[in-house]
Tab-separated table of C-alpha atoms in Angstrom:
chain	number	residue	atom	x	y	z
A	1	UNK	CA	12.406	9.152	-1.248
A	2	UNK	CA	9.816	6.483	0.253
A	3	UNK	CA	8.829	4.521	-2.502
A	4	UNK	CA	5.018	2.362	-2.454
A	5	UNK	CA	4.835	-0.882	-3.596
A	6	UNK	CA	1.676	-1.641	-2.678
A	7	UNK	CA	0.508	-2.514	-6.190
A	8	UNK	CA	3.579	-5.321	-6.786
A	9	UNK	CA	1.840	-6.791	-3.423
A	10	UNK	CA	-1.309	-6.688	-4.575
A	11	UNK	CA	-0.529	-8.318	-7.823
A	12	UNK	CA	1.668	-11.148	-5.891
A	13	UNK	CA	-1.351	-11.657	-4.054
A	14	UNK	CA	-3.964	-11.639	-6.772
A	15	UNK	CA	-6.215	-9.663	-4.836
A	16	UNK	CA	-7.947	-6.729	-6.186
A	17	UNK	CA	-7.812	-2.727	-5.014
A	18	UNK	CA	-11.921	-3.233	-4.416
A	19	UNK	CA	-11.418	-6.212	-2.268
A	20	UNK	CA	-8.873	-4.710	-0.088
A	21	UNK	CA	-10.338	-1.461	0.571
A	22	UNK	CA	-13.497	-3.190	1.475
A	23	UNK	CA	-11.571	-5.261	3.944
A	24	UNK	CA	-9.835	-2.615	5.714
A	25	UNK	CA	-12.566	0.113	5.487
A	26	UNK	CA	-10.942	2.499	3.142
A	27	UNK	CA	-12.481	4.022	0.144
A	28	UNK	CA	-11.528	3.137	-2.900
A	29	UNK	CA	-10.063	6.670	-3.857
A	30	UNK	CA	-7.809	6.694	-0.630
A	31	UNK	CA	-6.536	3.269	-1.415
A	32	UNK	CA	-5.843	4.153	-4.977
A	33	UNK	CA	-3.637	6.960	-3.793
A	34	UNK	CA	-1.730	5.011	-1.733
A	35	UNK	CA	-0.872	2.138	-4.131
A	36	UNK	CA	-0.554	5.359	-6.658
A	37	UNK	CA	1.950	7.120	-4.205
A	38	UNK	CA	-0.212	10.285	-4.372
A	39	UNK	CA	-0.350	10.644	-0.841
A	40	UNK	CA	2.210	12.586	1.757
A	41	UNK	CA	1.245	10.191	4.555
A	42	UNK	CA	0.570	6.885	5.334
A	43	UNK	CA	-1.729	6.430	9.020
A	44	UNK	CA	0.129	3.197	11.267
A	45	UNK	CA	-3.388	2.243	11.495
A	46	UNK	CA	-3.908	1.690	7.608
A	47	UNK	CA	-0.398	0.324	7.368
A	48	UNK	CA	-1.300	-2.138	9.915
A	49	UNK	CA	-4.479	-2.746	8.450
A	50	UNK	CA	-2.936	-3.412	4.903
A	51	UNK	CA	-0.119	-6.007	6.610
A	52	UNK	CA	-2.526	-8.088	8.323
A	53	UNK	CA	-4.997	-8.573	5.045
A	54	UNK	CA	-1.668	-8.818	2.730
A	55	UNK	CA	0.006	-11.399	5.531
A	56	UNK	CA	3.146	-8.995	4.440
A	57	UNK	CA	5.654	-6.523	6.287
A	58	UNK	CA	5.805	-2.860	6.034
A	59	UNK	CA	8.900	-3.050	4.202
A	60	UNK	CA	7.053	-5.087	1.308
A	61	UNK	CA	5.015	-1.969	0.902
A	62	UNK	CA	7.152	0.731	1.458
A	63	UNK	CA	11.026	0.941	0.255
A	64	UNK	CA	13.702	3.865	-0.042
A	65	UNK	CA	15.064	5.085	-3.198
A	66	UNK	CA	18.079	8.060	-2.647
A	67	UNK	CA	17.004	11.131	-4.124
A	68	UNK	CA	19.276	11.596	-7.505
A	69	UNK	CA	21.207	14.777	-7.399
């Protein structure tokens, strides 16, 4: 399962949901699902969007957790 960390950044970061969205153009509400992980899809455009204003790596927001059986 892909796993969203985008919260854990956004606390290293001290930076706030509101500031964020506003800087990459996303509503509040979409970025909210994201960090929330209520979303089935993630466009390359937001994910690039989020690594340039985080200065981070995809793989600081997203990680893989194996499905327990």
């Amino acid at each position: 399962m892909i796993v969203l960390r985008l919260d854990r950044v956004l606390a290293d970061r001290k930076i706030r949901s509101k500031d964020l969205a506003e800087r990459i153009g996303l509503s509040e509400t979409n970025l909210s699902r994201i960090k929330t992980g209520r979303v089935v899809a993630v466009r390359f455009s937001t994910l690039d969007a989020l690594c340039r204003e985080l200065n981070c790596k995809p793989g600081d927001i997203l990680d893989y957790e194996p499905d327990e059986e």
